[in-house]
Amino acid sequence: MKRLQYIFVFVLLNLLCISDLPAQDCPDGDIILRTQSDIDNFPLDYPNCTEFEYGIRTINDSSNPIQNLDSLIQIKIIHGNLNIRELPNLLSLSGLDSLQYVGGSLELYRVYDLIHLDNLASLTSIGGTFTLRGNSDLT
């Protein structure tokens, strides 16, 4: 009977240790999102990733151009850089509505059809620089 109690305590302690681990399931390095499919698959590939330890960068692939960032809505914190570059079909930053913190730099470069930054309303802090360049329709 005593042995059974020790096993129970051991199993219980292991379960408590496991439950204290953050449920992140994020990539273990910087990621580059090239296509709309990459964006759309992010919550499927990383369903519990809300706090990203590394950086995120977009590069447009003309065969499947990025038209929205909607599927990134779960991301609240990016500890690295966020570079949104050369996305001629992106009209808004919808999908970044939950983003609260970028630990590195935030760059919006040559997002020609972007007209506002309203979707960054939850962003309270940027650890690095905030760069806006070549966004001709931004008001």
Tab-separated table of N, CA and C in Angstrom:
chain	number	residue	atom	x	y	z
A	1	MET	N	0.822	-1.194	0.000
A	1	MET	CA	0.000	0.000	0.000
A	1	MET	C	0.870	1.264	0.000
A	2	LYS	N	1.940	1.254	0.805
A	2	LYS	CA	2.823	2.408	0.884
A	2	LYS	C	3.500	2.675	-0.463
A	3	ARG	N	3.858	1.610	-1.144
A	3	ARG	CA	4.486	1.747	-2.459
A	3	ARG	C	3.518	2.424	-3.438
A	4	LEU	N	2.265	2.072	-3.372
A	4	LEU	CA	1.246	2.671	-4.227
A	4	LEU	C	1.115	4.168	-3.939
A	5	GLN	N	1.225	4.569	-2.676
A	5	GLN	CA	1.170	5.981	-2.312
A	5	GLN	C	2.366	6.740	-2.907
A	6	TYR	N	3.554	6.137	-2.859
A	6	TYR	CA	4.739	6.779	-3.443
A	6	TYR	C	4.578	6.962	-4.957
A	7	ILE	N	4.060	5.943	-5.599
A	7	ILE	CA	3.841	6.040	-7.049
A	7	ILE	C	2.840	7.148	-7.352
A	8	PHE	N	1.766	7.214	-6.573
A	8	PHE	CA	0.756	8.252	-6.774
A	8	PHE	C	1.359	9.648	-6.599
A	9	VAL	N	2.148	9.831	-5.545
A	9	VAL	CA	2.789	11.128	-5.304
A	9	VAL	C	3.757	11.454	-6.435
A	10	PHE	N	4.527	10.498	-6.883
A	10	PHE	CA	5.474	10.704	-7.981
A	10	PHE	C	4.740	11.141	-9.262
A	11	VAL	N	3.686	10.430	-9.608
A	11	VAL	CA	2.906	10.768	-10.803
A	11	VAL	C	2.283	12.152	-10.651
A	12	LEU	N	1.743	12.452	-9.510
A	12	LEU	CA	1.118	13.752	-9.264
A	12	LEU	C	2.129	14.890	-9.387
A	13	LEU	N	3.311	14.723	-8.814
A	13	LEU	CA	4.351	15.751	-8.921
A	13	LEU	C	4.787	15.950	-10.371
A	14	ASN	N	4.914	14.875	-11.118
A	14	ASN	CA	5.273	14.996	-12.536
A	14	ASN	C	4.191	15.721	-13.316
A	15	LEU	N	2.950	15.453	-13.031
A	15	LEU	CA	1.862	16.152	-13.713
A	15	LEU	C	1.861	17.640	-13.365
A	16	LEU	N	2.146	17.970	-12.127
A	16	LEU	CA	2.211	19.375	-11.724
A	16	LEU	C	3.347	20.092	-12.439
A	17	CYS	N	4.487	19.439	-12.579
A	17	CYS	CA	5.616	20.042	-13.289
A	17	CYS	C	5.283	20.264	-14.755
A	18	ILE	N	4.633	19.311	-15.365
A	18	ILE	CA	4.262	19.445	-16.769
A	18	ILE	C	3.252	20.571	-16.943
A	19	SER	N	2.301	20.706	-16.030
A	19	SER	CA	1.275	21.738	-16.190
A	19	SER	C	1.840	23.142	-16.024
A	20	ASP	N	3.004	23.286	-15.393
A	20	ASP	CA	3.620	24.600	-15.232
A	20	ASP	C	4.361	25.063	-16.485
A	21	LEU	N	4.594	24.160	-17.427
A	21	LEU	CA	5.282	24.539	-18.651
A	21	LEU	C	4.356	25.378	-19.520
A	22	PRO	N	4.879	26.419	-20.158
A	22	PRO	CA	4.025	27.224	-21.024
A	22	PRO	C	3.569	26.409	-22.234
A	23	ALA	N	2.299	26.545	-22.564
A	23	ALA	CA	1.748	25.836	-23.716
A	23	ALA	C	1.973	26.691	-24.954
A	24	GLN	N	3.175	26.651	-25.489
A	24	GLN	CA	3.513	27.539	-26.586
A	24	GLN	C	3.514	26.848	-27.933
A	25	ASP	N	4.328	25.833	-28.089
A	25	ASP	CA	4.375	25.147	-29.362
A	25	ASP	C	4.723	26.106	-30.501
A	26	CYS	N	5.736	26.933	-30.295
A	26	CYS	CA	6.170	27.908	-31.306
A	26	CYS	C	7.387	27.378	-32.062
A	27	PRO	N	7.653	27.930	-33.238
A	27	PRO	CA	8.891	27.575	-33.937
A	27	PRO	C	10.104	27.922	-33.077
A	28	ASP	N	11.198	27.207	-33.252
A	28	ASP	CA	12.381	27.430	-32.421
A	28	ASP	C	13.439	28.275	-33.122
A	29	GLY	N	12.991	29.277	-33.838
A	29	GLY	CA	13.878	30.213	-34.518
A	29	GLY	C	13.056	31.222	-35.294
A	30	ASP	N	13.734	32.181	-35.903
A	30	ASP	CA	13.047	33.157	-36.752
A	30	ASP	C	12.279	32.431	-37.849
A	31	ILE	N	11.139	33.010	-38.243
A	31	ILE	CA	10.410	32.424	-39.362
A	31	ILE	C	10.217	33.474	-40.455
A	32	ILE	N	10.140	32.982	-41.660
A	32	ILE	CA	9.855	33.818	-42.821
A	32	ILE	C	8.545	33.328	-43.417
A	33	LEU	N	7.598	34.229	-43.520
A	33	LEU	CA	6.302	33.911	-44.109
A	33	LEU	C	6.313	34.454	-45.533
A	34	ARG	N	6.245	33.553	-46.505
A	34	ARG	CA	6.393	33.941	-47.912
A	34	ARG	C	5.077	33.997	-48.679
A	35	THR	N	4.123	33.195	-48.281
A	35	THR	CA	2.885	33.076	-49.047
A	35	THR	C	1.672	33.247	-48.139
A	36	GLN	N	0.521	33.440	-48.756
A	36	GLN	CA	-0.714	33.504	-47.969
A	36	GLN	C	-0.942	32.173	-47.258
A	37	SER	N	-0.551	31.090	-47.885
A	37	SER	CA	-0.684	29.771	-47.248
A	37	SER	C	0.161	29.679	-45.976
A	38	ASP	N	1.361	30.261	-45.992
A	38	ASP	CA	2.198	30.289	-44.779
A	38	ASP	C	1.467	30.997	-43.643
A	39	ILE	N	0.832	32.124	-43.979
A	39	ILE	CA	0.075	32.886	-42.972
A	39	ILE	C	-1.110	32.060	-42.480
A	40	ASP	N	-1.890	31.540	-43.421
A	40	ASP	CA	-3.101	30.792	-43.074
A	40	ASP	C	-2.805	29.532	-42.280
A	41	ASN	N	-1.652	28.928	-42.508
A	41	ASN	CA	-1.307	27.683	-41.808
A	41	ASN	C	-0.670	27.918	-40.444
A	42	PHE	N	-0.297	29.154	-40.131
A	42	PHE	CA	0.375	29.421	-38.854
A	42	PHE	C	-0.431	28.904	-37.654
A	43	PRO	N	-1.728	29.221	-37.531
A	43	PRO	CA	-2.456	28.717	-36.355
A	43	PRO	C	-2.689	27.213	-36.380
A	44	LEU	N	-2.603	26.614	-37.539
A	44	LEU	CA	-2.723	25.155	-37.629
A	44	LEU	C	-1.419	24.482	-37.218
A	45	ASP	N	-0.302	25.064	-37.642
A	45	ASP	CA	1.010	24.513	-37.317
A	45	ASP	C	1.435	24.810	-35.877
A	46	TYR	N	1.009	25.966	-35.365
A	46	TYR	CA	1.424	26.415	-34.023
A	46	TYR	C	0.202	26.919	-33.252
A	47	PRO	N	-0.729	26.031	-32.919
A	47	PRO	CA	-2.010	26.466	-32.342
A	47	PRO	C	-1.913	27.166	-30.986
A	48	ASN	N	-0.870	26.916	-30.219
A	48	ASN	CA	-0.753	27.519	-28.889
A	48	ASN	C	0.305	28.609	-28.822
A	49	CYS	N	0.786	29.047	-29.955
A	49	CYS	CA	1.877	30.024	-29.985
A	49	CYS	C	1.308	31.441	-29.891
A	50	THR	N	1.386	32.012	-28.703
A	50	THR	CA	0.939	33.392	-28.493
A	50	THR	C	2.115	34.309	-28.172
A	51	GLU	N	3.184	33.723	-27.632
A	51	GLU	CA	4.387	34.482	-27.287
A	51	GLU	C	5.551	33.884	-28.073
A	52	PHE	N	5.976	34.633	-29.087
A	52	PHE	CA	6.980	34.151	-30.020
A	52	PHE	C	8.356	34.636	-29.575
A	53	GLU	N	9.284	33.724	-29.332
A	53	GLU	CA	10.598	34.064	-28.795
A	53	GLU	C	11.542	34.703	-29.809
A	54	TYR	N	11.275	34.535	-31.086
A	54	TYR	CA	12.199	34.972	-32.129
A	54	TYR	C	11.549	36.040	-32.998
A	55	GLY	N	12.006	36.189	-34.223
A	55	GLY	CA	11.490	37.205	-35.120
A	55	GLY	C	10.626	36.625	-36.219
A	56	ILE	N	9.803	37.495	-36.798
A	56	ILE	CA	8.933	37.121	-37.906
A	56	ILE	C	9.187	38.100	-39.046
A	57	ARG	N	9.338	37.556	-40.239
A	57	ARG	CA	9.570	38.385	-41.415
A	57	ARG	C	8.698	37.894	-42.561
A	58	THR	N	8.172	38.833	-43.325
A	58	THR	CA	7.423	38.454	-44.517
A	58	THR	C	8.241	38.778	-45.753
A	59	ILE	N	8.128	37.926	-46.731
A	59	ILE	CA	8.697	38.148	-48.057
A	59	ILE	C	7.628	37.683	-49.029
A	60	ASN	N	7.235	38.536	-49.931
A	60	ASN	CA	6.144	38.192	-50.824
A	60	ASN	C	6.573	37.236	-51.927
A	61	ASP	N	5.793	36.185	-52.098
A	61	ASP	CA	5.968	35.244	-53.193
A	61	ASP	C	4.837	35.510	-54.181
A	62	SER	N	5.158	35.957	-55.370
A	62	SER	CA	4.130	36.369	-56.323
A	62	SER	C	3.229	35.222	-56.776
A	63	SER	N	3.630	33.970	-56.570
A	63	SER	CA	2.775	32.851	-56.962
A	63	SER	C	1.591	32.668	-56.009
A	64	ASN	N	1.734	33.108	-54.768
A	64	ASN	CA	0.663	33.032	-53.774
A	64	ASN	C	0.838	34.230	-52.837
A	65	PRO	N	0.567	35.445	-53.331
A	65	PRO	CA	0.891	36.654	-52.577
A	65	PRO	C	0.114	36.779	-51.262
A	66	ILE	N	0.784	37.358	-50.296
A	66	ILE	CA	0.155	37.607	-49.003
A	66	ILE	C	-0.828	38.759	-49.156
A	67	GLN	N	-2.091	38.485	-48.836
A	67	GLN	CA	-3.137	39.493	-48.957
A	67	GLN	C	-3.673	39.935	-47.615
A	68	ASN	N	-3.477	39.110	-46.584
A	68	ASN	CA	-3.900	39.494	-45.235
A	68	ASN	C	-3.073	38.744	-44.209
A	69	LEU	N	-3.082	39.267	-43.003
A	69	LEU	CA	-2.343	38.664	-41.889
A	69	LEU	C	-3.310	38.109	-40.851
A	70	ASP	N	-4.557	37.922	-41.234
A	70	ASP	CA	-5.627	37.560	-40.302
A	70	ASP	C	-5.302	36.365	-39.414
A	71	SER	N	-4.620	35.378	-39.933
A	71	SER	CA	-4.362	34.154	-39.170
A	71	SER	C	-3.261	34.301	-38.122
A	72	LEU	N	-2.682	35.488	-37.998
A	72	LEU	CA	-1.678	35.727	-36.959
A	72	LEU	C	-2.305	36.335	-35.707
A	73	ILE	N	-3.630	36.362	-35.650
A	73	ILE	CA	-4.364	37.036	-34.578
A	73	ILE	C	-4.005	36.517	-33.180
A	74	GLN	N	-3.536	35.289	-33.053
A	74	GLN	CA	-3.222	34.718	-31.742
A	74	GLN	C	-1.935	35.288	-31.132
A	75	ILE	N	-1.077	35.900	-31.947
A	75	ILE	CA	0.225	36.357	-31.456
A	75	ILE	C	0.070	37.634	-30.642
A	76	LYS	N	0.546	37.579	-29.406
A	76	LYS	CA	0.481	38.737	-28.498
A	76	LYS	C	1.854	39.371	-28.283
A	77	ILE	N	2.887	38.534	-28.308
A	77	ILE	CA	4.235	39.011	-28.002
A	77	ILE	C	5.220	38.417	-29.010
A	78	ILE	N	6.076	39.280	-29.558
A	78	ILE	CA	7.184	38.848	-30.406
A	78	ILE	C	8.446	39.418	-29.761
A	79	HIS	N	9.319	38.557	-29.302
A	79	HIS	CA	10.527	39.030	-28.624
A	79	HIS	C	11.598	39.526	-29.600
A	80	GLY	N	11.539	39.066	-30.824
A	80	GLY	CA	12.496	39.499	-31.850
A	80	GLY	C	11.928	40.630	-32.686
A	81	ASN	N	12.373	40.706	-33.924
A	81	ASN	CA	11.914	41.738	-34.862
A	81	ASN	C	10.654	41.281	-35.581
A	82	LEU	N	9.867	42.258	-36.000
A	82	LEU	CA	8.737	42.012	-36.886
A	82	LEU	C	8.961	42.871	-38.119
A	83	ASN	N	9.256	42.219	-39.237
A	83	ASN	CA	9.510	42.915	-40.489
A	83	ASN	C	8.433	42.538	-41.493
A	84	ILE	N	7.628	43.508	-41.864
A	84	ILE	CA	6.596	43.316	-42.882
A	84	ILE	C	7.065	44.100	-44.089
A	85	ARG	N	7.495	43.369	-45.111
A	85	ARG	CA	8.178	43.989	-46.241
A	85	ARG	C	7.560	43.575	-47.569
A	86	GLU	N	7.459	44.571	-48.432
A	86	GLU	CA	7.123	44.365	-49.834
A	86	GLU	C	5.896	43.476	-50.037
A	87	LEU	N	4.802	43.911	-49.463
A	87	LEU	CA	3.526	43.212	-49.621
A	87	LEU	C	2.554	44.141	-50.345
A	88	PRO	N	2.606	44.173	-51.660
A	88	PRO	CA	1.802	45.126	-52.415
A	88	PRO	C	0.295	44.889	-52.331
A	89	ASN	N	-0.145	43.705	-51.914
A	89	ASN	CA	-1.575	43.397	-51.855
A	89	ASN	C	-2.168	43.520	-50.452
A	90	LEU	N	-1.383	43.930	-49.485
A	90	LEU	CA	-1.852	44.021	-48.105
A	90	LEU	C	-2.519	45.370	-47.874
A	91	LEU	N	-3.803	45.355	-47.508
A	91	LEU	CA	-4.566	46.589	-47.320
A	91	LEU	C	-4.582	47.057	-45.870
A	92	SER	N	-4.455	46.127	-44.938
A	92	SER	CA	-4.483	46.498	-43.526
A	92	SER	C	-3.609	45.538	-42.734
A	93	LEU	N	-3.416	45.846	-41.476
A	93	LEU	CA	-2.648	44.977	-40.584
A	93	LEU	C	-3.583	44.123	-39.731
A	94	SER	N	-4.780	43.910	-40.248
A	94	SER	CA	-5.732	43.026	-39.591
A	94	SER	C	-5.052	41.680	-39.365
A	95	GLY	N	-5.142	41.188	-38.160
A	95	GLY	CA	-4.441	39.968	-37.770
A	95	GLY	C	-3.373	40.273	-36.739
A	96	LEU	N	-2.976	41.539	-36.662
A	96	LEU	CA	-2.017	41.952	-35.628
A	96	LEU	C	-2.739	42.683	-34.492
A	97	ASP	N	-4.041	42.549	-34.445
A	97	ASP	CA	-4.858	43.236	-33.446
A	97	ASP	C	-4.517	42.846	-32.006
A	98	SER	N	-4.029	41.640	-31.787
A	98	SER	CA	-3.701	41.167	-30.439
A	98	SER	C	-2.264	41.479	-30.038
A	99	LEU	N	-1.460	41.942	-30.969
A	99	LEU	CA	-0.040	42.177	-30.710
A	99	LEU	C	0.142	43.298	-29.685
A	100	GLN	N	0.828	42.975	-28.575
A	100	GLN	CA	1.030	43.928	-27.485
A	100	GLN	C	2.482	44.400	-27.371
A	101	TYR	N	3.414	43.574	-27.824
A	101	TYR	CA	4.826	43.876	-27.588
A	101	TYR	C	5.694	43.299	-28.692
A	102	VAL	N	6.631	44.092	-29.165
A	102	VAL	CA	7.681	43.631	-30.074
A	102	VAL	C	9.001	43.984	-29.399
A	103	GLY	N	9.791	42.986	-29.065
A	103	GLY	CA	11.030	43.207	-28.329
A	103	GLY	C	12.142	43.793	-29.168
A	104	GLY	N	12.127	43.504	-30.455
A	104	GLY	CA	13.122	44.058	-31.371
A	104	GLY	C	12.540	45.248	-32.102
A	105	SER	N	12.842	45.327	-33.382
A	105	SER	CA	12.349	46.428	-34.207
A	105	SER	C	11.094	46.003	-34.955
A	106	LEU	N	10.271	46.999	-35.260
A	106	LEU	CA	9.085	46.807	-36.084
A	106	LEU	C	9.273	47.623	-37.346
A	107	GLU	N	9.247	46.950	-38.505
A	107	GLU	CA	9.468	47.630	-39.771
A	107	GLU	C	8.319	47.334	-40.725
A	108	LEU	N	7.763	48.386	-41.305
A	108	LEU	CA	6.778	48.281	-42.373
A	108	LEU	C	7.406	48.947	-43.588
A	109	TYR	N	7.773	48.145	-44.567
A	109	TYR	CA	8.525	48.641	-45.711
A	109	TYR	C	7.847	48.235	-47.017
A	110	ARG	N	7.512	49.225	-47.803
A	110	ARG	CA	6.912	49.023	-49.118
A	110	ARG	C	5.657	48.164	-49.086
A	111	VAL	N	4.766	48.532	-48.170
A	111	VAL	CA	3.432	47.933	-48.121
A	111	VAL	C	2.520	48.980	-48.754
A	112	TYR	N	2.534	49.026	-50.062
A	112	TYR	CA	1.999	50.152	-50.828
A	112	TYR	C	0.531	50.466	-50.568
A	113	ASP	N	-0.320	49.463	-50.431
A	113	ASP	CA	-1.752	49.697	-50.285
A	113	ASP	C	-2.206	49.859	-48.837
A	114	LEU	N	-1.288	49.770	-47.896
A	114	LEU	CA	-1.623	49.946	-46.478
A	114	LEU	C	-2.053	51.388	-46.243
A	115	ILE	N	-3.254	51.573	-45.659
A	115	ILE	CA	-3.759	52.938	-45.495
A	115	ILE	C	-3.794	53.417	-44.035
A	116	HIS	N	-3.720	52.490	-43.078
A	116	HIS	CA	-3.749	52.908	-41.669
A	116	HIS	C	-3.046	51.867	-40.789
A	117	LEU	N	-2.814	52.271	-39.548
A	117	LEU	CA	-2.165	51.389	-38.572
A	117	LEU	C	-3.113	51.034	-37.431
A	118	ASP	N	-4.407	51.188	-37.667
A	118	ASP	CA	-5.407	50.970	-36.616
A	118	ASP	C	-5.302	49.607	-35.940
A	119	ASN	N	-4.899	48.594	-36.674
A	119	ASN	CA	-4.842	47.251	-36.112
A	119	ASN	C	-3.689	47.053	-35.129
A	120	LEU	N	-2.861	48.062	-34.967
A	120	LEU	CA	-1.774	48.000	-33.976
A	120	LEU	C	-2.164	48.695	-32.673
A	121	ALA	N	-3.443	48.909	-32.454
A	121	ALA	CA	-3.916	49.640	-31.279
A	121	ALA	C	-3.541	48.972	-29.958
A	122	SER	N	-3.373	47.664	-29.934
A	122	SER	CA	-3.007	46.952	-28.696
A	122	SER	C	-1.509	46.984	-28.421
A	123	LEU	N	-0.731	47.410	-29.401
A	123	LEU	CA	0.725	47.441	-29.254
A	123	LEU	C	1.118	48.551	-28.275
A	124	THR	N	1.717	48.150	-27.169
A	124	THR	CA	2.079	49.122	-26.135
A	124	THR	C	3.570	49.402	-26.054
A	125	SER	N	4.395	48.507	-26.628
A	125	SER	CA	5.833	48.702	-26.491
A	125	SER	C	6.600	48.050	-27.631
A	126	ILE	N	7.621	48.768	-28.090
A	126	ILE	CA	8.558	48.255	-29.090
A	126	ILE	C	9.951	48.446	-28.506
A	127	GLY	N	10.715	47.364	-28.400
A	127	GLY	CA	12.045	47.434	-27.797
A	127	GLY	C	13.085	48.095	-28.677
A	128	GLY	N	12.905	48.013	-29.981
A	128	GLY	CA	13.862	48.595	-30.931
A	128	GLY	C	13.254	49.786	-31.640
A	129	THR	N	13.550	49.902	-32.907
A	129	THR	CA	13.055	51.029	-33.694
A	129	THR	C	11.735	50.673	-34.380
A	130	PHE	N	10.981	51.709	-34.702
A	130	PHE	CA	9.756	51.576	-35.481
A	130	PHE	C	9.995	52.311	-36.784
A	131	THR	N	10.028	51.560	-37.883
A	131	THR	CA	10.380	52.141	-39.174
A	131	THR	C	9.224	52.011	-40.155
A	132	LEU	N	8.851	53.133	-40.756
A	132	LEU	CA	7.868	53.190	-41.825
A	132	LEU	C	8.563	53.745	-43.052
A	133	ARG	N	8.659	52.956	-44.117
A	133	ARG	CA	9.311	53.426	-45.340
A	133	ARG	C	8.581	52.882	-46.556
A	134	GLY	N	8.362	53.756	-47.529
A	134	GLY	CA	7.819	53.340	-48.800
A	134	GLY	C	6.382	52.855	-48.755
A	135	ASN	N	5.603	53.361	-47.831
A	135	ASN	CA	4.199	52.986	-47.707
A	135	ASN	C	3.371	54.144	-48.260
A	136	SER	N	3.251	54.214	-49.569
A	136	SER	CA	2.748	55.411	-50.253
A	136	SER	C	1.302	55.771	-49.927
A	137	ASP	N	0.443	54.808	-49.561
A	137	ASP	CA	-0.952	55.115	-49.284
A	137	ASP	C	-1.252	55.329	-47.798
A	138	LEU	N	-0.255	55.194	-46.948
A	138	LEU	CA	-0.457	55.341	-45.503
A	138	LEU	C	-0.767	56.794	-45.167
A	139	THR	N	-1.887	56.987	-44.474
A	139	THR	CA	-2.291	58.343	-44.092
A	139	THR	C	-2.094	58.590	-42.615
